[in-house]
């Protein structure tokens, strides 16, 4: 993102700014199921992953990818970091037009459907709280940004996805299906370790 | 990949900020915390303040072994990978007799599969004993086939006991006289082979426990062994599969290559112990074994023996989650 976008820390969303913690979590409760941006993201990547993550089956204590995301955040975006983040995503406030701008930093090179959906979820979340917001996806590795706005169709989509996520989380674990992204997935060993074993000799 | 750290001497663990030292009369050694998966303490280990909480925070279990080299207990770090859902289902599989029986049987099935592999492997190129080993293999298979009819876990245990006896009898045919088991005894072991088996089994138990720590499985809920048998009874269950794969093969190598001399043992018959020299040789073999890799067909990549334990735990997790029936690991190599 560019530095010339004027940010004004005094223009405040009071309830956000008053948080003693600098991190807030965007979540929507559907009955017992907590829907978060990450879950929306996983919904688009893999249902098994969504399910495992939602049931707290995490495999590593320290994940390199998470660390990389943090470094990108801290180093390249130091200047732009505000004291408010949603699930680790920084929020800026743009003066002109008084629109809230939320920035998500992506370490991948691809602008994929999952990133977009996750951001749309945040816009949806903010809208429900009365903030007209626009999303900015930042791809430092590509030196590129992308602006995301939510239209009525997106909104209907998000609502449908939220329902769908709830259903998946409340059902039993979806069987892993091998796809290209499995090769990069932290659950790969978990998902496919049983293949190739046979009984007896 | 993090590694095990074995301490054979007596000494003290000291912490200075984020560095942990092992110290005794002979000197001081830095423990590379970021590279350690577990600490195996064979000597008398004492701690200066803060060390235990620091290691716990870093997620490093310490396993303690007594004078005989047997497992005594562990400092099991605070759990950080928790899934309430998985624990509930783990318990469900214990409480439901049918589900429990099914899982208990799988551990025996896996252990026996590996035992049979071992017998075939040991008897390879041994024309003198081939026939007799074949007979043992047949008897073990017959016992194993009875497993399906077992209606209770204790009766499964009895079957397992019989299979183990047949196995040890068969091993007595394979190994030189000096290493006859005759009757498997536990604490303290009364002959060389029992000493080696007990020492090794303690290692597998501890290693498995460390691996369980890295999953969401609760180490106290088990199926073949009763949860009250030992604090971490799930480790006993899963160890069954790995004892023949890891320990029996190591012993076979040590004996077959004449790697153990009399200086490796101390004590008399009836109270046989591994000496420090013996322990060192064994631990070196064990560590190398854990690091050895083999090609995993399902994952299409090489995995270490140590990793295989973790994969077994993943399979078990998936079983209780209802995603995939558990099939125990039987050596395919
Ligand atoms: S390994 Fe593949 S199937 Fe398993 S969670 Fe990851 S993406 Fe989904």
Coordinates of C-alpha atoms and ligand atoms in Angstrom, one line a residue:
Chain A
X1 CA 0.0 0.0 0.0
X2 CA 1.0 3.6 -0.5
X3 CA 2.2 5.9 2.2
X4 CA 0.3 8.9 0.9
X5 CA -3.1 7.6 2.1
X6 CA -3.7 9.8 5.0
X7 CA -4.4 8.1 8.2
X8 CA -5.7 9.9 11.2
X9 CA -5.4 8.2 14.5
X10 CA -7.7 10.8 16.1
X11 CA -10.6 9.8 14.0
X12 CA -11.7 7.0 16.1
X13 CA -14.0 4.1 16.4
X14 CA -14.2 4.6 20.1
X15 CA -15.3 1.2 21.0
X16 CA -12.4 -0.3 19.1
X17 CA -9.8 2.1 20.3
X18 CA -10.8 1.7 23.9
X19 CA -9.9 -2.0 23.8
X20 CA -7.1 -2.5 26.3
X21 CA -5.8 -5.2 24.0
X22 CA -4.7 -4.1 20.6
X23 CA -6.1 -7.1 18.9
X24 CA -9.7 -7.7 18.4
X25 CA -11.4 -10.7 16.9
X26 CA -14.0 -10.6 14.3
X27 CA -16.4 -13.4 15.0
X28 CA -19.9 -14.2 14.4
X29 CA -21.7 -16.7 16.5
X30 CA -24.1 -19.1 14.9
X31 CA -25.5 -21.0 17.8
X32 CA -22.5 -22.8 19.3
X33 CA -20.3 -22.2 16.4
X34 CA -17.9 -19.3 16.3
X35 CA -17.2 -18.2 12.7
X36 CA -13.9 -16.3 12.2
X37 CA -12.1 -15.0 9.2
X38 CA -9.6 -17.8 9.2
X39 CA -12.5 -20.3 9.1
X40 CA -14.0 -18.5 6.1
X41 CA -10.6 -18.7 4.5
X42 CA -10.2 -22.5 5.2
X43 CA -13.8 -23.1 3.9
X44 CA -12.5 -22.0 0.5
X45 CA -9.3 -24.0 0.8
X46 CA -10.4 -27.4 2.2
X47 CA -13.3 -28.6 4.3
X48 CA -11.1 -31.1 6.1
X49 CA -8.8 -28.3 7.1
X50 CA -11.7 -26.1 8.2
X51 CA -13.0 -29.0 10.4
X52 CA -9.7 -29.9 12.0
X53 CA -8.9 -26.3 12.7
X54 CA -12.4 -25.7 14.2
X55 CA -12.0 -28.7 16.5
X56 CA -8.6 -27.5 17.7
X57 CA -6.6 -30.1 16.0
X58 CA -3.5 -28.1 15.5
X59 CA -0.3 -29.9 14.7
X60 CA 2.6 -27.7 15.6
X61 CA 3.4 -25.4 18.5
X62 CA 5.4 -23.1 16.3
X63 CA 4.5 -22.7 12.7
X64 CA 7.0 -21.2 10.3
X65 CA 4.3 -19.7 8.1
X66 CA 2.8 -17.9 11.0
X67 CA 6.3 -16.6 11.9
X68 CA 6.8 -15.3 8.3
X69 CA 3.5 -13.5 8.3
X70 CA 4.5 -11.8 11.5
X71 CA 7.8 -10.7 10.2
X72 CA 6.2 -9.3 7.1
X73 CA 3.9 -7.5 9.3
X74 CA 6.5 -6.1 11.6
X75 CA 9.2 -5.2 9.1
X76 CA 7.6 -4.0 5.9
X77 CA 4.5 -2.5 7.4
X78 CA 5.9 -1.1 10.5
X79 CA 5.2 2.5 9.4
X80 CA 1.6 1.7 8.7
X81 CA 0.7 -0.4 11.6
X82 CA -2.0 1.0 13.8
X83 CA -2.7 -0.1 17.2
X84 CA -5.8 -2.1 16.1
X85 CA -5.9 -5.4 14.3
X86 CA -8.6 -7.9 13.6
X87 CA -7.2 -11.4 13.8
X88 CA -3.8 -9.9 13.1
X89 CA -5.0 -7.8 10.3
X90 CA -4.3 -4.1 10.6
X91 CA -7.0 -1.5 10.3
X92 CA -6.4 1.9 9.0
X93 CA -8.8 4.8 9.0
X94 CA -9.0 6.9 5.9
X95 CA -10.1 10.4 6.4
X96 CA -11.5 11.2 3.0
X97 CA -14.9 9.9 2.8
X98 CA -14.5 8.7 6.3
X99 CA -14.2 5.1 5.2
X100 CA -12.6 2.5 7.3
X101 CA -9.8 0.7 5.4
X102 CA -8.7 -2.7 6.5
X103 CA -5.5 -4.0 5.3
X104 CA -4.6 -7.6 5.1
X105 CA -1.1 -8.7 4.3
X106 CA -0.7 -11.8 2.2
X107 CA 2.6 -13.6 2.1
X108 CA 1.5 -15.7 -0.8
X109 CA 1.8 -14.6 -4.4
X110 CA -1.6 -15.6 -5.4
X111 CA -4.7 -13.5 -5.0
X112 CA -7.1 -16.3 -4.4
X113 CA -10.7 -16.8 -3.6
X114 CA -9.9 -17.7 0.0
X115 CA -8.1 -14.4 0.7
X116 CA -11.0 -12.5 -0.9
X117 CA -13.6 -14.3 1.1
X118 CA -11.8 -13.8 4.3
X119 CA -11.6 -10.1 3.7
X120 CA -15.2 -9.9 2.7
X121 CA -16.1 -11.6 5.9
X122 CA -14.4 -8.8 7.8
X123 CA -16.2 -6.2 5.8
X124 CA -19.4 -8.0 6.5
X125 CA -18.6 -8.1 10.2
X126 CA -17.8 -4.4 10.3
X127 CA -20.9 -3.5 8.4
X128 CA -23.0 -5.3 10.9
X129 CA -21.4 -3.0 13.5
X130 CA -22.2 0.0 11.4
X131 CA -18.9 0.7 9.7
X132 CA -18.8 1.2 6.0
X133 CA -15.4 -0.4 5.2
X134 CA -13.3 -1.2 2.3
X135 CA -10.7 -3.9 2.2
X136 CA -7.1 -3.7 0.9
X137 CA -5.2 -6.9 0.2
X138 CA -1.5 -6.3 0.3
X139 CA 0.9 -8.6 -1.5
X140 CA 4.4 -7.5 -0.5
X141 CA 6.0 -10.3 -2.5
X142 CA 4.4 -8.9 -5.6
X143 CA 4.5 -5.3 -4.5
X144 CA 0.8 -5.1 -5.3
X145 CA -2.4 -4.2 -3.6
X146 CA -6.0 -4.9 -4.4
X147 CA -9.1 -3.1 -3.2
X148 CA -12.1 -5.1 -2.3
X149 CA -15.5 -3.7 -1.8
X150 CA -18.6 -5.7 -0.8
X151 CA -21.7 -5.6 -2.9
X152 CA -25.1 -7.0 -2.1
X153 CA -24.3 -10.3 -3.8
X154 CA -21.1 -10.7 -1.8
X155 CA -23.1 -10.1 1.3
X156 CA -25.6 -12.7 0.5
X157 CA -22.7 -15.1 -0.3
X158 CA -21.0 -14.5 3.0
X159 CA -24.2 -15.3 4.9
X160 CA -24.6 -18.5 3.0
X161 CA -21.0 -19.4 3.6
X162 CA -21.4 -18.8 7.3
X163 CA -24.3 -21.2 7.4
X164 CA -22.4 -23.7 5.4
X165 CA -19.4 -23.5 7.7
X166 CA -21.5 -24.1 10.7
X167 CA -22.9 -27.2 9.1
X168 CA -19.5 -28.6 8.3
X169 CA -18.1 -27.9 11.8
X170 CA -21.0 -29.6 13.4
X171 CA -20.8 -32.7 11.2
X172 CA -18.2 -35.4 11.4
X173 CA -14.7 -34.9 10.0
X174 CA -14.8 -34.7 6.2
X175 CA -12.6 -37.3 4.7
X176 CA -9.3 -35.9 3.3
X177 CA -9.2 -35.7 -0.4
X178 CA -5.8 -35.3 -2.1
X179 CA -5.4 -32.0 -4.0
X180 CA -2.5 -29.9 -5.1
X181 CA -2.6 -27.7 -2.0
X182 CA -2.2 -30.6 0.3
X183 CA 1.5 -30.6 -0.5
X184 CA 1.8 -27.3 1.3
X185 CA -0.7 -28.0 4.1
X186 CA 0.4 -28.5 7.7
X187 CA -2.1 -31.3 8.0
X188 CA -0.6 -33.4 5.1
X189 CA 0.9 -36.0 7.3
X190 CA -2.2 -36.1 9.5
X191 CA -4.5 -36.6 6.5
X192 CA -2.6 -39.2 4.6
X193 CA -0.5 -41.1 7.1
X194 CA -2.9 -44.1 7.0
X195 CA -2.5 -44.6 3.3
X196 CA -0.2 -47.4 2.3
X197 CA -0.6 -49.3 5.6
X198 CA -2.0 -52.7 5.3
X199 CA -2.9 -55.4 7.8
X200 CA -0.9 -58.5 8.5
X201 CA 2.1 -59.2 6.4
Chain B
X1 CA 14.0 -32.2 13.4
X2 CA 14.5 -31.9 17.2
X3 CA 16.6 -34.6 18.8
X4 CA 16.6 -36.5 22.1
X5 CA 19.2 -35.6 24.6
X6 CA 20.6 -38.4 26.8
X7 CA 22.2 -37.7 30.1
X8 CA 24.0 -40.6 31.7
X9 CA 26.0 -38.8 34.4
X10 CA 24.9 -37.4 37.7
X11 CA 24.7 -33.7 37.8
X12 CA 22.6 -30.6 38.0
X13 CA 20.6 -28.7 35.4
X14 CA 21.0 -24.9 35.7
X15 CA 19.3 -22.1 34.0
X16 CA 20.8 -18.8 33.2
X17 CA 18.3 -16.6 31.4
X18 CA 17.4 -18.6 28.3
X19 CA 20.3 -21.0 28.5
X20 CA 20.2 -24.3 30.3
X21 CA 23.5 -26.0 31.4
X22 CA 24.2 -29.5 32.6
X23 CA 26.9 -29.3 35.2
X24 CA 28.9 -31.7 37.3
X25 CA 32.4 -32.2 38.5
X26 CA 33.6 -33.0 35.1
X27 CA 32.4 -29.8 33.5
X28 CA 29.6 -27.9 32.0
X29 CA 27.6 -28.4 28.9
X30 CA 25.1 -26.2 27.2
X31 CA 21.7 -27.8 26.2
X32 CA 20.6 -26.6 22.8
X33 CA 17.0 -26.0 23.9
X34 CA 15.8 -25.3 20.4
X35 CA 17.1 -28.5 19.1
X36 CA 15.9 -30.8 21.9
X37 CA 12.7 -32.8 21.7
X38 CA 13.1 -34.7 25.0
X39 CA 15.6 -35.3 27.7
X40 CA 16.4 -38.8 28.9
X41 CA 18.0 -38.7 32.4
X42 CA 19.8 -41.8 33.5
X43 CA 21.9 -40.3 36.2
X44 CA 20.8 -38.5 39.3
X45 CA 19.6 -35.2 38.0
X46 CA 18.9 -32.3 40.2
X47 CA 17.7 -28.9 39.2
X48 CA 18.4 -25.3 40.1
X49 CA 15.4 -23.1 40.3
X50 CA 13.5 -22.2 37.2
X51 CA 14.8 -25.0 35.0
X52 CA 11.8 -27.2 35.2
X53 CA 9.3 -24.5 34.5
X54 CA 11.5 -23.2 31.6
X55 CA 11.7 -26.6 30.0
X56 CA 8.0 -27.1 30.5
X57 CA 7.4 -23.8 28.8
X58 CA 9.5 -24.9 25.9
X59 CA 7.5 -28.1 25.7
X60 CA 10.4 -30.4 26.5
X61 CA 9.5 -33.5 28.5
X62 CA 12.2 -35.0 30.8
X63 CA 12.1 -38.8 31.3
X64 CA 13.7 -40.2 34.4
X65 CA 15.2 -43.7 34.6
X66 CA 16.4 -45.5 37.7
X67 CA 19.5 -47.4 38.5
X68 CA 18.5 -50.3 36.4
X69 CA 17.8 -48.1 33.4
X70 CA 14.0 -48.5 33.8
X71 CA 11.5 -45.8 33.4
X72 CA 10.7 -44.0 36.6
X73 CA 8.6 -41.1 35.6
X74 CA 8.4 -38.0 33.5
X75 CA 8.1 -34.3 33.7
X76 CA 5.3 -33.9 31.2
X77 CA 5.0 -30.3 30.2
X78 CA 1.8 -28.3 30.4
X79 CA -0.5 -29.3 27.5
X80 CA -0.8 -26.7 24.8
X81 CA -2.3 -28.7 22.0
X82 CA -5.7 -29.4 23.4
X83 CA -8.9 -30.4 21.7
X84 CA -11.8 -31.0 24.1
X85 CA -13.6 -32.7 21.3
X86 CA -10.8 -35.2 20.7
X87 CA -10.5 -36.1 24.4
X88 CA -14.2 -36.7 24.7
X89 CA -14.1 -39.0 21.7
X90 CA -11.1 -40.8 23.1
X91 CA -13.0 -41.4 26.3
X92 CA -16.0 -42.6 24.3
X93 CA -13.9 -45.3 22.7
X94 CA -12.8 -46.4 26.1
X95 CA -16.3 -46.5 27.6
X96 CA -18.0 -48.3 24.7
X97 CA -16.9 -52.0 25.2
X98 CA -17.1 -52.8 21.5
X99 CA -15.2 -49.8 20.4
X100 CA -12.6 -50.4 23.1
X101 CA -12.2 -54.0 22.2
X102 CA -11.7 -53.2 18.6
X103 CA -8.9 -50.7 19.3
X104 CA -7.3 -53.0 21.9
X105 CA -7.2 -55.7 19.3
X106 CA -5.5 -53.4 16.8
X107 CA -2.5 -52.9 19.1
X108 CA -2.0 -56.6 19.5
X109 CA -2.5 -57.1 15.8
X110 CA 0.1 -54.5 15.0
X111 CA 2.5 -55.9 17.6
X112 CA 2.1 -59.4 16.2
X113 CA 2.5 -58.4 12.7
X114 CA 5.8 -56.9 13.6
X115 CA 6.8 -59.9 15.7
X116 CA 6.2 -62.2 12.7
X117 CA 8.2 -59.9 10.5
X118 CA 11.1 -60.1 12.9
X119 CA 11.0 -63.9 13.1
X120 CA 11.2 -64.1 9.3
X121 CA 13.9 -61.6 9.2
X122 CA 16.0 -63.3 11.9
X123 CA 15.6 -66.7 10.4
X124 CA 16.7 -65.5 7.0
X125 CA 19.8 -67.4 5.9
X126 CA 19.6 -69.7 8.9
X127 CA 18.8 -73.1 7.4
X128 CA 19.5 -74.8 10.6
X129 CA 16.5 -73.3 12.3
X130 CA 14.3 -72.3 9.5
X131 CA 11.8 -75.1 10.0
X132 CA 11.4 -74.7 13.7
X133 CA 10.9 -70.9 13.3
X134 CA 8.3 -71.7 10.6
X135 CA 6.5 -73.8 13.3
X136 CA 6.5 -70.9 15.7
X137 CA 5.2 -68.6 13.0
X138 CA 2.3 -70.9 12.4
X139 CA 1.5 -71.2 16.1
X140 CA 1.6 -67.4 16.5
X141 CA -0.7 -67.0 13.5
X142 CA -3.1 -69.5 15.1
X143 CA -3.2 -67.6 18.3
X144 CA -3.6 -64.4 16.5
X145 CA -6.7 -65.7 14.6
X146 CA -8.3 -66.3 18.0
X147 CA -8.2 -62.6 18.6
X148 CA -11.5 -61.9 16.7
X149 CA -13.4 -64.2 19.1
X150 CA -12.1 -62.4 22.2
X151 CA -15.0 -60.9 24.1
X152 CA -13.1 -59.0 26.7
X153 CA -9.9 -57.1 26.9
X154 CA -8.4 -59.5 29.6
X155 CA -8.9 -62.4 27.3
X156 CA -7.2 -60.5 24.5
X157 CA -4.3 -59.9 26.9
X158 CA -4.1 -63.6 27.6
X159 CA -3.8 -64.2 23.8
X160 CA -1.1 -61.6 23.7
X161 CA 0.7 -63.2 26.5
X162 CA 0.7 -66.5 24.7
X163 CA 2.0 -65.0 21.5
X164 CA 4.7 -63.2 23.4
X165 CA 5.8 -66.5 25.0
X166 CA 5.9 -68.2 21.6
X167 CA 7.9 -65.3 20.3
X168 CA 10.5 -65.5 23.1
X169 CA 10.8 -69.2 22.7
X170 CA 11.4 -68.7 19.0
X171 CA 14.0 -66.0 19.9
X172 CA 15.8 -68.5 22.1
X173 CA 16.3 -70.7 19.0
X174 CA 17.8 -67.8 17.1
X175 CA 20.1 -66.2 19.7
X176 CA 23.2 -67.8 21.1
X177 CA 23.0 -69.5 24.4
X178 CA 24.3 -66.6 26.4
X179 CA 21.3 -64.6 25.3
X180 CA 18.5 -67.1 26.0
X181 CA 15.5 -65.6 27.6
X182 CA 14.0 -68.9 28.9
X183 CA 11.5 -67.1 31.0
X184 CA 10.9 -63.5 30.5
X185 CA 11.2 -61.7 33.9
X186 CA 10.9 -58.2 34.7
X187 CA 12.3 -56.3 37.6
X188 CA 15.1 -56.9 38.0
X189 CA 15.9 -58.9 34.9
X190 CA 17.8 -62.0 35.6
X191 CA 19.7 -62.5 32.3
X192 CA 21.2 -60.5 29.6
X193 CA 18.4 -60.7 27.1
X194 CA 15.8 -59.6 29.7
X195 CA 18.0 -56.8 30.7
X196 CA 18.3 -55.5 27.1
X197 CA 14.5 -55.9 26.5
X198 CA 13.6 -54.1 29.6
X199 CA 16.0 -51.3 29.0
X200 CA 14.8 -50.9 25.4
X201 CA 11.1 -51.0 26.3
X202 CA 11.5 -48.2 28.7
X203 CA 13.0 -46.1 25.9
X204 CA 10.1 -46.8 23.6
X205 CA 7.6 -46.0 26.2
X206 CA 9.2 -42.6 26.9
X207 CA 9.7 -41.8 23.3
X208 CA 6.0 -42.6 22.6
X209 CA 5.0 -40.4 25.5
X210 CA 6.9 -37.5 24.1
X211 CA 5.2 -38.0 20.7
X212 CA 1.8 -38.1 22.4
X213 CA 2.6 -34.7 23.9
X214 CA 2.8 -33.3 20.4
X215 CA -0.7 -34.4 19.5
X216 CA -4.1 -33.7 21.0
X217 CA -4.4 -37.2 22.3
X218 CA -4.7 -37.5 26.1
X219 CA -1.9 -39.9 27.3
X220 CA -4.0 -41.3 30.2
X221 CA -6.9 -42.7 28.1
X222 CA -5.9 -46.1 26.8
X223 CA -7.6 -49.2 25.4
X224 CA -5.4 -52.3 25.7
X225 CA -4.0 -51.4 29.0
X226 CA -6.2 -50.1 31.8
X227 CA -5.9 -46.3 32.3
X228 CA -5.1 -47.0 36.0
X229 CA -2.2 -49.2 35.2
X230 CA 0.2 -46.4 34.7
X231 CA -0.2 -42.7 34.6
X232 CA 0.4 -42.5 30.8
X233 CA -1.2 -45.8 29.7
X234 CA -1.8 -44.8 26.2
X235 CA 1.9 -44.8 25.7
X236 CA 1.9 -48.5 26.8
X237 CA -0.7 -49.3 24.1
X238 CA 1.1 -47.6 21.2
X239 CA 4.5 -48.9 22.4
X240 CA 3.4 -52.5 21.8
X241 CA 3.6 -51.8 18.0
X242 CA 7.0 -50.2 18.2
X243 CA 8.9 -52.5 20.6
X244 CA 9.5 -55.2 17.9
X245 CA 10.3 -52.6 15.3
X246 CA 12.8 -50.7 17.3
X247 CA 14.1 -52.6 20.3
X248 CA 14.1 -56.2 19.1
X249 CA 15.9 -55.2 15.9
X250 CA 18.5 -53.2 17.9
X251 CA 19.1 -56.2 20.2
X252 CA 19.4 -58.5 17.2
X253 CA 22.1 -56.2 15.8
X254 CA 24.0 -55.9 19.0
X255 CA 24.1 -59.6 19.6
X256 CA 24.6 -60.6 16.0
X257 CA 27.5 -58.2 15.5
X258 CA 29.0 -59.0 18.9
X259 CA 28.8 -55.5 19.9
X260 CA 28.3 -56.3 23.6
X261 CA 31.1 -57.7 25.7
X262 CA 31.1 -58.6 29.4
X263 CA 32.0 -55.0 30.3
X264 CA 28.6 -54.0 29.1
X265 CA 26.8 -55.8 31.9
X266 CA 27.3 -55.8 35.6
X267 CA 25.8 -57.8 38.5
X268 CA 25.1 -61.4 38.8
X269 CA 22.6 -63.7 37.2
X270 CA 19.4 -62.8 38.8
X271 CA 20.3 -59.2 39.1
X272 CA 21.7 -58.3 35.8
X273 CA 22.2 -54.7 34.8
X274 CA 23.6 -52.8 31.9
X275 CA 26.8 -51.0 32.8
X276 CA 27.4 -47.4 31.7
X277 CA 29.3 -48.8 28.8
X278 CA 26.3 -51.0 27.9
X279 CA 23.9 -48.2 28.2
X280 CA 26.0 -46.0 26.0
X281 CA 26.1 -48.5 23.3
X282 CA 22.4 -49.2 23.4
X283 CA 21.5 -45.6 23.5
X284 CA 23.7 -44.8 20.5
X285 CA 22.0 -47.6 18.5
X286 CA 18.6 -46.4 19.7
X287 CA 19.2 -42.8 18.7
X288 CA 20.5 -43.9 15.3
X289 CA 17.4 -46.1 14.8
X290 CA 15.0 -43.3 15.6
X291 CA 16.7 -41.1 13.0
X292 CA 16.8 -43.7 10.3
X293 CA 14.4 -43.0 7.5
X294 CA 12.3 -45.2 5.3
X295 CA 10.1 -44.4 2.4
X296 CA 6.5 -44.1 3.3
X297 CA 4.3 -45.2 0.5
X298 CA 1.2 -43.3 1.6
X299 CA 3.0 -40.0 2.1
X300 CA 5.4 -40.6 -0.8
X301 CA 8.3 -39.3 1.2
X302 CA 10.9 -40.5 3.6
X303 CA 10.0 -40.5 7.3
X304 CA 12.1 -41.4 10.3
X305 CA 11.2 -44.2 12.7
X306 CA 10.5 -41.6 15.3
X307 CA 8.1 -39.9 12.9
X308 CA 6.4 -43.2 12.4
X309 CA 5.3 -43.1 16.0
X310 CA 3.7 -39.7 15.5
X311 CA 2.0 -40.9 12.4
X312 CA 0.6 -43.8 14.4
X313 CA -0.9 -41.3 16.8
X314 CA -2.4 -39.3 14.0
X315 CA -4.0 -42.5 12.7
X316 CA -5.4 -43.2 16.2
X317 CA -6.8 -39.6 16.4
X318 CA -8.5 -40.1 13.1
X319 CA -10.0 -43.3 14.3
X320 CA -11.6 -41.8 17.4
X321 CA -12.7 -38.8 15.3
X322 CA -14.6 -41.3 13.1
X323 CA -12.7 -40.3 10.0
X324 CA -10.7 -43.4 9.2
X325 CA -10.4 -46.8 10.7
X326 CA -7.2 -47.4 12.5
X327 CA -4.8 -49.9 10.9
X328 CA -1.7 -50.6 12.9
X329 CA 1.7 -50.2 11.4
X330 CA 3.3 -53.4 10.3
X331 CA 6.7 -53.1 8.8
X332 CA 6.5 -53.1 5.1
X333 CA 10.2 -53.0 4.6
Ligands
LIG1 S1 -3.7 -32.0 3.7 FE1 -5.2 -31.6 2.0 S2 -7.0 -32.7 2.7 FE2 -5.7 -32.5 4.5 S3 -6.4 -30.6 5.5 FE3 -4.7 -30.1 4.2 S4 -5.6 -29.5 2.3 FE4 -7.2 -30.6 3.4

